[in-house]
């Protein structure tokens, strides 16, 4: 008698449980990535309140012929605000990378002064190598200059970068003041556009991971 392998009561082929686990993990990862992108997007906008006394511009790569496109975007955004608020003091924050001939702070200083900003009103923080150091060193500069750490501030960077800056800024200021007076500080943001398309694509994938890393380890 010929065996019929299509009999209705034949046992079904077992599914690989590890494949199901993998699919669940991939789905969870996609959802988490999407949630992070939404969070970053919500912070990628201008939000100016009060009367900021200090504007902090966060550095980016310096090219041999001057600021990179991303850095120029940030500087032009800052200049647009400065033209209406020429009294605001400016902190430029960024050290010298291994592939840079001058510090990011010096490059920003040169660009701003070439566009009319009084150099006496620009303060250079030129030791930082990442966002966490940018913020810590900026607070140290503010202390050295005798400024009130509860003064309102305006943080300027590329839109994708602002969510991470705000998380870390709040962490640093909370650790430094540890009192209710600190809650009086008003934090405003200016979101510079990203006019370099390859950088926009790169940061779309990189920034969510950088945000998680900073949240967990930058302390």
Backbone as JSON, one array per atom type, in Angstrom:
{
  "sequence": "XXXXXXXXXXXXXXXXXXXXXXXXXXXXXXXXXXXXXXXXXXXXXXXXXXXXXXXXXXXXXXXXXXXXXXXXXXXXXXXXXXXXXXXXXXXXXXXXXXXXXXXXXXXXXXXXXXXXXXXXXXXXXXXXXXXXXXXXXXXXXXXXXXXXXXXXXXXXXXXXXXXXXXXXXXXXXXXXXXXXXXXXXXXXXXXXXXXXXXXXXXXXXXXXXXXXXXXXXXX",
  "N": [[0.85, -1.2, 0.0], [0.57, 2.15, -0.89], [2.16, 4.87, 0.72], [0.53, 7.75, 1.81], [1.56, 10.91, 1.92], [0.18, 13.2, 2.28], [-1.88, 13.01, 4.0], [-4.66, 14.08, 5.98], [-4.43, 13.9, 8.74], [-1.76, 14.08, 9.34], [1.14, 15.05, 11.21], [1.88, 18.53, 11.77], [4.59, 20.52, 10.57], [7.03, 21.51, 12.87], [7.47, 24.81, 14.15], [10.28, 26.97, 14.29], [11.22, 28.03, 17.4], [13.11, 29.94, 18.02], [13.15, 31.6, 15.84], [10.75, 32.96, 16.1], [11.27, 34.37, 18.45], [13.34, 36.0, 17.53], [11.99, 37.55, 15.62], [10.24, 38.96, 17.28], [12.07, 40.46, 18.78], [13.23, 42.01, 16.75], [10.99, 43.49, 15.94], [10.47, 44.89, 18.31], [12.81, 46.38, 18.46], [12.56, 48.0, 16.18], [10.29, 49.49, 16.87], [11.25, 50.81, 19.17], [13.33, 52.31, 18.06], [11.83, 53.93, 16.35], [10.32, 55.35, 18.25], [12.35, 56.79, 19.53], [13.19, 58.39, 17.39], [10.91, 59.97, 17.05], [10.93, 61.34, 19.51], [13.35, 62.77, 19.24], [12.68, 64.3, 17.02], [10.62, 65.93, 18.06], [12.06, 67.65, 19.63], [13.57, 68.97, 17.83], [13.45, 71.76, 17.11], [12.91, 75.35, 17.14], [12.73, 76.95, 20.27], [12.18, 79.45, 22.08], [12.18, 81.3, 24.98], [11.52, 83.82, 27.42], [14.27, 86.0, 28.29], [17.11, 85.26, 27.2], [20.36, 85.41, 28.62], [22.74, 84.33, 27.87], [24.16, 82.76, 25.07], [24.84, 79.6, 23.87], [26.83, 78.0, 21.6], [27.15, 74.98, 20.0], [29.88, 73.04, 18.92], [31.14, 71.63, 15.8], [32.49, 69.64, 13.14], [35.57, 70.92, 11.86], [36.82, 72.06, 8.82], [39.7, 72.14, 6.56], [39.48, 74.58, 5.21], [37.79, 76.09, 6.74], [34.71, 76.33, 8.67], [32.74, 73.31, 8.71], [29.89, 72.29, 6.7], [27.72, 71.67, 8.39], [28.54, 72.97, 10.76], [28.65, 75.6, 9.89], [25.95, 76.0, 9.34], [24.96, 76.04, 11.97], [26.27, 78.28, 12.99], [25.32, 80.35, 11.34], [22.63, 80.3, 12.02], [22.83, 81.11, 14.69], [23.88, 83.68, 14.3], [21.75, 84.95, 13.04], [19.93, 85.21, 15.15], [21.49, 86.75, 16.89], [21.7, 89.21, 15.58], [19.35, 90.5, 16.17], [19.58, 90.61, 18.86], [21.99, 91.89, 19.98], [23.27, 92.26, 22.38], [23.59, 89.93, 23.76], [25.67, 87.57, 25.4], [28.1, 85.28, 24.15], [28.93, 81.89, 24.06], [31.22, 79.77, 22.63], [31.62, 76.43, 21.98], [33.82, 73.8, 21.8], [36.43, 71.54, 21.19], [39.67, 70.66, 19.78], [39.81, 68.35, 17.28], [41.47, 65.29, 16.24], [41.76, 65.42, 13.51], [41.62, 68.06, 12.88], [42.76, 71.39, 12.28], [42.59, 73.61, 13.88], [40.91, 74.51, 16.95], [37.4, 73.84, 17.35], [36.07, 75.83, 18.7], [37.73, 78.07, 18.25], [37.5, 78.29, 15.49], [34.79, 78.91, 15.26], [34.76, 81.33, 16.64], [36.35, 82.91, 14.91], [34.71, 82.94, 12.63], [32.37, 84.18, 13.55], [33.29, 86.71, 14.39], [34.17, 87.66, 11.95], [31.78, 88.16, 10.81], [30.79, 90.32, 12.12], [30.38, 90.2, 14.91], [31.32, 91.32, 18.13], [34.43, 90.5, 19.32], [35.08, 90.61, 22.01], [32.85, 89.86, 23.28], [32.58, 87.19, 22.99], [33.12, 83.99, 24.23], [35.45, 81.46, 24.59], [35.32, 78.01, 24.76], [37.43, 75.55, 24.59], [38.21, 72.89, 24.95], [36.68, 70.61, 24.78], [35.62, 67.33, 23.7], [33.35, 65.96, 23.15], [29.71, 65.95, 23.48], [28.95, 65.76, 26.19], [31.24, 66.71, 27.51], [31.29, 69.25, 26.36], [29.13, 70.5, 27.68], [29.69, 70.27, 30.47], [32.16, 71.66, 30.56], [31.34, 74.14, 29.68], [29.68, 74.99, 31.76], [31.67, 75.18, 33.71], [33.18, 77.28, 32.65], [31.31, 79.35, 32.83], [31.13, 79.57, 35.6], [33.78, 80.41, 36.2], [33.76, 82.9, 34.99], [32.09, 84.21, 36.64], [29.35, 84.29, 36.25], [25.85, 83.99, 36.88], [24.58, 80.82, 37.52], [21.95, 80.36, 37.18], [21.05, 81.98, 35.23], [19.16, 82.67, 32.28], [19.46, 80.64, 29.37], [20.41, 80.12, 25.93], [20.51, 77.56, 23.75], [22.29, 76.43, 21.0], [22.28, 74.42, 18.2], [22.48, 71.79, 15.69], [19.27, 70.62, 14.63], [18.74, 67.84, 15.13], [20.43, 67.32, 17.21], [19.61, 68.56, 19.52], [17.84, 67.28, 21.35], [19.45, 65.48, 22.77], [21.29, 67.27, 23.86], [19.63, 68.75, 25.6], [18.84, 66.8, 27.47], [21.33, 66.16, 28.67], [22.21, 68.67, 29.51], [20.34, 69.31, 31.49], [20.97, 67.29, 33.29], [23.59, 67.95, 34.09], [23.31, 70.54, 35.21], [21.56, 70.03, 37.31], [23.13, 68.4, 38.92], [25.1, 70.25, 39.66], [23.93, 72.38, 41.07], [21.82, 71.57, 42.8], [19.6, 72.64, 44.2], [16.55, 74.54, 44.8], [16.66, 76.97, 43.48], [17.81, 76.54, 41.08], [15.82, 75.7, 39.41], [14.77, 77.97, 38.39], [16.03, 78.66, 36.08], [15.66, 79.34, 32.67], [15.56, 77.48, 29.8], [16.27, 77.82, 26.47], [16.07, 76.98, 22.96], [17.68, 76.89, 19.76], [17.21, 75.6, 16.62], [19.33, 74.59, 14.23], [19.27, 74.28, 10.66], [19.88, 71.33, 8.64], [21.75, 71.32, 6.08], [23.32, 69.68, 4.6], [22.89, 66.92, 2.86], [23.93, 64.15, 2.97], [24.9, 64.12, 5.62], [22.55, 64.5, 7.03], [21.2, 62.09, 6.55], [23.01, 60.29, 7.71], [22.95, 61.12, 10.4], [20.33, 60.58, 11.02], [20.27, 57.85, 11.49], [22.32, 57.57, 13.35], [21.93, 59.3, 15.59], [19.76, 58.42, 17.37], [21.01, 56.2, 18.61], [23.19, 57.46, 19.8], [21.85, 59.06, 21.61], [20.73, 57.19, 23.38], [23.11, 56.08, 24.37], [24.26, 58.34, 25.64], [22.3, 58.88, 27.56], [22.52, 56.65, 29.21], [25.25, 56.44, 29.98], [26.68, 58.89, 30.15], [27.66, 60.56, 32.72]],
  "CA": [[0.0, 0.0, 0.0], [1.4, 3.36, -1.01], [1.98, 5.81, 1.83], [0.07, 9.09, 1.39], [2.16, 11.92, 2.82], [-0.72, 14.36, 2.36], [-3.05, 12.67, 4.83], [-5.1, 15.2, 6.81], [-4.05, 13.78, 10.14], [-0.3, 14.07, 9.51], [1.59, 16.12, 12.12], [2.42, 19.71, 11.13], [6.01, 20.79, 10.81], [7.23, 22.41, 14.0], [8.1, 26.09, 13.88], [11.47, 27.26, 15.08], [10.88, 29.05, 18.42], [14.09, 31.04, 18.0], [12.75, 32.55, 14.8], [9.7, 33.81, 16.68], [11.94, 35.29, 19.38], [14.07, 36.97, 16.72], [11.03, 38.48, 15.03], [9.76, 39.84, 18.36], [13.14, 41.4, 19.1], [13.35, 42.96, 15.65], [9.84, 44.39, 16.01], [10.68, 45.78, 19.45], [13.87, 47.32, 18.1], [12.02, 48.98, 15.24], [9.41, 50.38, 17.63], [12.08, 51.66, 20.03], [14.01, 53.26, 17.18], [10.82, 54.9, 15.93], [9.98, 56.22, 19.39], [13.47, 57.72, 19.7], [13.15, 59.37, 16.3], [9.83, 60.91, 17.38], [11.42, 62.19, 20.61], [14.34, 63.68, 18.67], [11.97, 65.23, 16.16], [9.88, 66.89, 18.87], [13.01, 68.62, 20.17], [14.33, 69.55, 16.72], [12.75, 72.99, 16.72], [13.19, 76.53, 17.96], [11.88, 77.15, 21.44], [12.81, 80.58, 22.77], [11.32, 81.9, 25.99], [12.24, 84.74, 28.31], [15.34, 86.84, 27.73], [18.39, 84.58, 27.47], [21.55, 86.25, 28.78], [23.9, 83.62, 27.3], [23.92, 81.85, 23.96], [25.89, 78.58, 23.76], [26.84, 77.37, 20.29], [27.87, 73.71, 20.07], [30.76, 72.88, 17.79], [31.06, 70.52, 14.85], [33.77, 69.45, 12.45], [36.24, 72.02, 11.17], [37.52, 71.67, 7.6], [40.9, 72.95, 6.35], [39.16, 75.92, 4.73], [36.85, 76.76, 7.62], [33.7, 75.45, 9.28], [32.0, 72.37, 7.86], [28.54, 72.77, 6.37], [26.91, 71.59, 9.6], [28.94, 74.01, 11.69], [28.22, 76.88, 9.32], [24.5, 76.08, 9.59], [24.76, 76.43, 13.37], [26.75, 79.65, 13.18], [24.4, 81.27, 10.66], [21.43, 80.36, 12.86], [23.16, 81.95, 15.84], [24.03, 85.06, 13.83], [20.42, 85.49, 12.78], [19.38, 85.62, 16.44], [22.35, 87.79, 17.45], [21.43, 90.5, 14.93], [18.24, 91.13, 16.9], [19.92, 90.62, 20.3], [23.45, 92.05, 19.97], [23.81, 92.36, 23.73], [23.73, 88.6, 24.35], [27.03, 87.03, 25.4], [28.15, 84.06, 23.35], [29.93, 80.86, 24.36], [31.45, 78.8, 21.54], [32.13, 75.27, 22.7], [34.32, 72.7, 20.97], [37.88, 71.41, 21.18], [40.37, 70.36, 18.53], [39.88, 66.94, 16.97], [42.73, 64.83, 15.66], [41.8, 65.77, 12.09], [41.32, 69.49, 12.75], [43.97, 72.19, 12.43], [42.33, 74.51, 15.0], [39.77, 74.06, 17.72], [36.09, 74.25, 16.86], [35.76, 77.11, 19.34], [38.47, 79.12, 17.56], [36.89, 78.42, 14.17], [33.53, 79.63, 15.45], [35.12, 82.71, 17.0], [36.8, 83.59, 13.69], [33.56, 83.12, 11.74], [31.45, 85.16, 14.12], [33.89, 88.05, 14.34], [34.19, 88.07, 10.55], [30.42, 88.58, 10.47], [30.39, 91.51, 12.85], [30.24, 90.06, 16.36], [32.45, 91.84, 18.9], [35.17, 89.38, 19.91], [35.09, 90.73, 23.47], [31.61, 89.29, 23.79], [32.6, 85.76, 22.67], [33.92, 83.25, 25.2], [35.84, 80.21, 23.95], [35.54, 76.77, 25.52], [38.13, 74.85, 23.51], [38.79, 71.63, 25.43], [35.7, 69.51, 24.7], [35.7, 66.36, 22.6], [32.02, 65.4, 22.94], [28.64, 66.8, 24.01], [29.02, 65.75, 27.65], [32.3, 67.63, 27.89], [30.83, 70.6, 26.0], [28.23, 71.07, 28.69], [30.43, 70.41, 31.72], [33.16, 72.71, 30.43], [30.63, 75.41, 29.58], [29.31, 75.38, 33.12], [32.9, 75.6, 34.39], [33.5, 78.61, 32.13], [30.35, 80.29, 33.42], [31.55, 79.79, 36.98], [35.01, 81.21, 36.19], [33.43, 84.27, 34.61], [31.25, 84.8, 37.69], [27.96, 84.42, 35.84], [24.9, 83.21, 37.65], [24.22, 79.57, 36.86], [20.51, 80.33, 36.97], [20.71, 82.85, 34.1], [18.53, 81.99, 31.15], [20.43, 80.3, 28.33], [19.92, 79.75, 24.61], [21.39, 76.5, 23.25], [22.22, 76.43, 19.53], [22.94, 73.29, 17.52], [21.63, 71.17, 14.68], [18.02, 70.17, 15.23], [18.81, 66.46, 15.6], [21.33, 67.26, 18.37], [19.08, 69.29, 20.66], [17.25, 66.4, 22.36], [20.55, 64.98, 23.61], [21.82, 68.41, 24.62], [18.72, 69.1, 26.69], [18.94, 65.75, 28.49], [22.6, 66.27, 29.38], [22.26, 69.97, 30.18], [19.56, 69.19, 32.72], [21.7, 66.42, 34.21], [24.74, 68.67, 34.64], [22.9, 71.65, 36.07], [21.0, 69.46, 38.53], [24.25, 67.95, 39.74], [25.91, 71.35, 40.14], [23.26, 73.31, 41.98], [21.13, 70.79, 43.84], [18.68, 73.42, 45.02], [15.36, 74.99, 44.08], [16.96, 78.13, 42.66], [18.19, 76.09, 39.75], [14.61, 75.55, 38.62], [14.41, 79.26, 37.82], [16.68, 78.84, 34.79], [14.86, 79.06, 31.48], [16.4, 76.96, 28.72], [15.71, 77.98, 25.14], [16.86, 76.3, 21.94], [17.6, 77.25, 18.35], [17.52, 74.42, 15.8], [19.92, 74.9, 12.93], [18.93, 73.31, 9.63], [20.95, 70.44, 8.19], [21.71, 71.53, 4.63], [24.16, 68.69, 3.96], [22.02, 65.75, 2.82], [24.54, 62.93, 3.52], [24.96, 64.22, 7.09], [21.19, 64.31, 7.54], [20.93, 60.64, 6.53], [23.88, 59.66, 8.7], [22.49, 61.45, 11.75], [19.04, 59.93, 11.24], [20.54, 56.53, 12.07], [23.3, 57.64, 14.44], [21.55, 60.06, 16.78], [19.05, 57.63, 18.39], [21.97, 55.4, 19.36], [23.96, 58.39, 20.63], [20.97, 59.5, 22.7], [20.68, 56.08, 24.36], [24.44, 55.99, 25.0], [24.43, 59.47, 26.55], [21.39, 58.72, 28.68], [22.97, 55.57, 30.1], [26.65, 56.45, 30.41], [27.27, 60.23, 30.39], [27.32, 60.98, 34.08]],
  "C": [[0.88, 1.24, 0.0], [1.07, 4.33, 0.13], [1.58, 7.18, 1.29], [0.59, 10.14, 2.35], [1.29, 13.16, 2.95], [-1.95, 14.07, 3.2], [-3.38, 13.82, 5.77], [-4.66, 15.12, 8.24], [-2.55, 13.73, 10.36], [0.14, 15.24, 10.37], [2.18, 17.29, 11.33], [3.89, 19.9, 11.5], [6.16, 21.8, 11.94], [7.92, 23.69, 13.57], [9.29, 26.29, 14.8], [11.17, 28.35, 16.11], [11.87, 30.22, 18.42], [13.78, 32.06, 16.92], [11.68, 33.5, 15.33], [10.3, 34.83, 17.64], [12.67, 36.39, 18.61], [13.13, 38.01, 16.13], [10.48, 39.46, 16.06], [10.82, 40.88, 18.71], [13.32, 42.44, 18.01], [12.21, 43.97, 15.69], [10.0, 45.39, 17.16], [11.75, 46.82, 19.15], [13.38, 48.4, 17.17], [11.12, 49.98, 15.97], [10.2, 51.33, 18.51], [12.8, 52.72, 19.21], [13.04, 54.34, 16.72], [10.45, 55.86, 17.03], [11.09, 57.24, 19.65], [13.48, 58.79, 18.62], [12.05, 60.41, 16.54], [10.29, 61.87, 18.47], [12.42, 63.21, 20.09], [13.65, 64.73, 17.81], [11.21, 66.3, 16.93], [10.78, 67.97, 19.45], [13.81, 69.34, 19.08], [13.66, 70.83, 16.21], [13.18, 74.14, 17.61], [12.21, 76.59, 19.12], [12.55, 78.21, 22.31], [11.8, 81.22, 23.71], [12.15, 82.81, 26.87], [13.25, 85.58, 27.56], [16.69, 86.2, 28.03], [19.55, 85.57, 27.57], [22.77, 85.65, 28.08], [23.44, 82.71, 26.17], [25.11, 80.9, 23.86], [25.77, 77.91, 22.41], [27.71, 76.12, 20.36], [28.62, 73.46, 18.77], [30.47, 71.66, 16.94], [32.36, 70.54, 14.06], [34.26, 70.72, 11.76], [36.99, 71.44, 9.97], [38.77, 72.54, 7.42], [40.61, 74.38, 5.9], [38.13, 76.64, 5.59], [35.82, 75.8, 8.19], [33.07, 74.52, 8.27], [30.61, 72.93, 7.6], [27.65, 72.75, 7.61], [27.25, 72.69, 10.58], [28.52, 75.38, 11.18], [26.71, 77.07, 9.49], [24.23, 76.57, 11.01], [25.16, 77.89, 13.58], [25.81, 80.67, 12.52], [23.09, 81.41, 11.43], [21.66, 81.26, 14.07], [23.27, 83.42, 15.44], [22.68, 85.71, 13.57], [19.76, 85.97, 14.07], [20.17, 86.8, 17.01], [22.04, 89.16, 16.86], [20.29, 91.24, 15.61], [18.51, 91.25, 18.39], [21.42, 90.78, 20.45], [24.09, 92.12, 21.35], [24.08, 90.99, 24.35], [25.19, 88.16, 24.31], [27.0, 85.64, 24.78], [29.27, 83.15, 23.84], [30.02, 79.94, 23.15], [32.19, 77.62, 22.16], [32.54, 74.16, 21.75], [35.83, 72.69, 20.93], [38.43, 71.09, 19.8], [40.44, 68.85, 18.35], [41.21, 66.57, 16.33], [42.88, 65.23, 14.2], [41.52, 67.25, 11.84], [42.58, 70.31, 13.03], [43.83, 73.25, 13.52], [41.14, 73.97, 15.77], [38.47, 74.55, 17.08], [35.71, 75.61, 17.44], [36.47, 78.26, 18.62], [37.88, 79.37, 16.17], [35.59, 79.21, 14.26], [33.78, 81.1, 15.8], [35.51, 83.49, 15.74], [35.62, 83.89, 12.76], [32.64, 84.21, 12.26], [32.02, 86.58, 14.06], [33.96, 88.56, 12.9], [32.82, 88.54, 10.08], [29.89, 89.65, 11.42], [30.25, 91.4, 14.35], [31.5, 90.58, 17.05], [33.14, 90.67, 19.61], [35.19, 89.42, 21.42], [33.85, 90.1, 24.09], [31.49, 87.79, 23.48], [33.57, 85.05, 23.61], [34.18, 81.85, 24.64], [36.04, 79.09, 24.98], [36.13, 75.8, 24.51], [38.78, 73.53, 23.94], [37.89, 70.41, 25.21], [35.95, 68.61, 23.5], [34.35, 65.69, 22.34], [30.99, 66.28, 23.65], [28.67, 66.88, 25.53], [30.08, 66.72, 28.15], [31.95, 69.07, 27.52], [30.07, 71.25, 27.14], [28.95, 71.26, 30.01], [31.43, 71.56, 31.66], [32.52, 74.09, 30.27], [30.19, 75.89, 30.94], [30.54, 75.86, 33.9], [33.32, 77.0, 33.93], [32.58, 79.65, 32.75], [30.7, 80.59, 34.87], [32.79, 80.67, 37.05], [34.71, 82.67, 35.87], [32.55, 84.96, 35.65], [29.81, 85.0, 37.28], [27.07, 83.57, 36.75], [24.53, 81.96, 36.87], [22.72, 79.41, 36.68], [20.08, 81.31, 35.88], [20.07, 82.03, 32.99], [19.56, 81.78, 30.04], [19.7, 79.92, 27.04], [20.93, 78.78, 24.02], [21.19, 76.36, 21.74], [22.98, 75.23, 18.98], [22.04, 72.82, 16.4], [20.39, 70.6, 15.35], [18.1, 68.78, 15.83], [19.59, 66.34, 16.91], [20.69, 67.79, 19.64], [18.47, 68.4, 21.73], [18.33, 65.9, 23.32], [21.14, 66.1, 24.45], [20.94, 68.72, 25.81], [18.77, 68.08, 27.82], [20.2, 65.94, 29.33], [22.74, 67.6, 30.1], [21.52, 69.9, 31.51], [20.29, 68.34, 33.75], [22.87, 67.17, 34.87], [24.3, 69.76, 35.6], [22.3, 71.14, 37.37], [22.1, 69.01, 39.47], [25.06, 69.08, 40.33], [25.21, 72.17, 41.22], [22.53, 72.62, 43.13], [20.25, 71.65, 44.76], [17.55, 73.96, 44.15], [15.64, 76.16, 43.16], [17.28, 77.73, 41.23], [16.98, 75.97, 38.83], [14.18, 76.85, 37.97], [15.04, 79.48, 36.45], [15.74, 78.45, 33.65], [15.8, 78.64, 30.35], [15.66, 77.09, 27.39], [16.62, 77.27, 24.14], [16.63, 76.94, 20.57], [18.05, 76.04, 17.54], [18.06, 74.86, 14.45], [19.48, 73.86, 11.9], [20.13, 72.42, 9.31], [20.92, 70.47, 6.66], [22.6, 70.56, 3.87], [23.44, 67.35, 4.01], [22.68, 64.47, 3.35], [24.63, 62.95, 5.05], [23.59, 64.0, 7.7], [20.84, 62.83, 7.6], [21.74, 59.93, 7.61], [23.36, 59.9, 10.11], [21.14, 60.84, 12.05], [19.24, 58.57, 11.91], [21.43, 56.6, 13.31], [22.73, 58.24, 15.72], [20.71, 59.28, 17.79], [19.99, 56.78, 19.24], [22.8, 56.27, 20.29], [23.14, 58.86, 21.82], [20.89, 58.43, 23.79], [22.02, 55.99, 25.11], [24.63, 57.11, 26.02], [23.53, 59.33, 27.79], [21.9, 57.72, 29.7], [24.34, 55.83, 30.72], [27.25, 57.82, 30.69], [26.8, 60.76, 31.72], [28.56, 61.54, 34.78]]
}
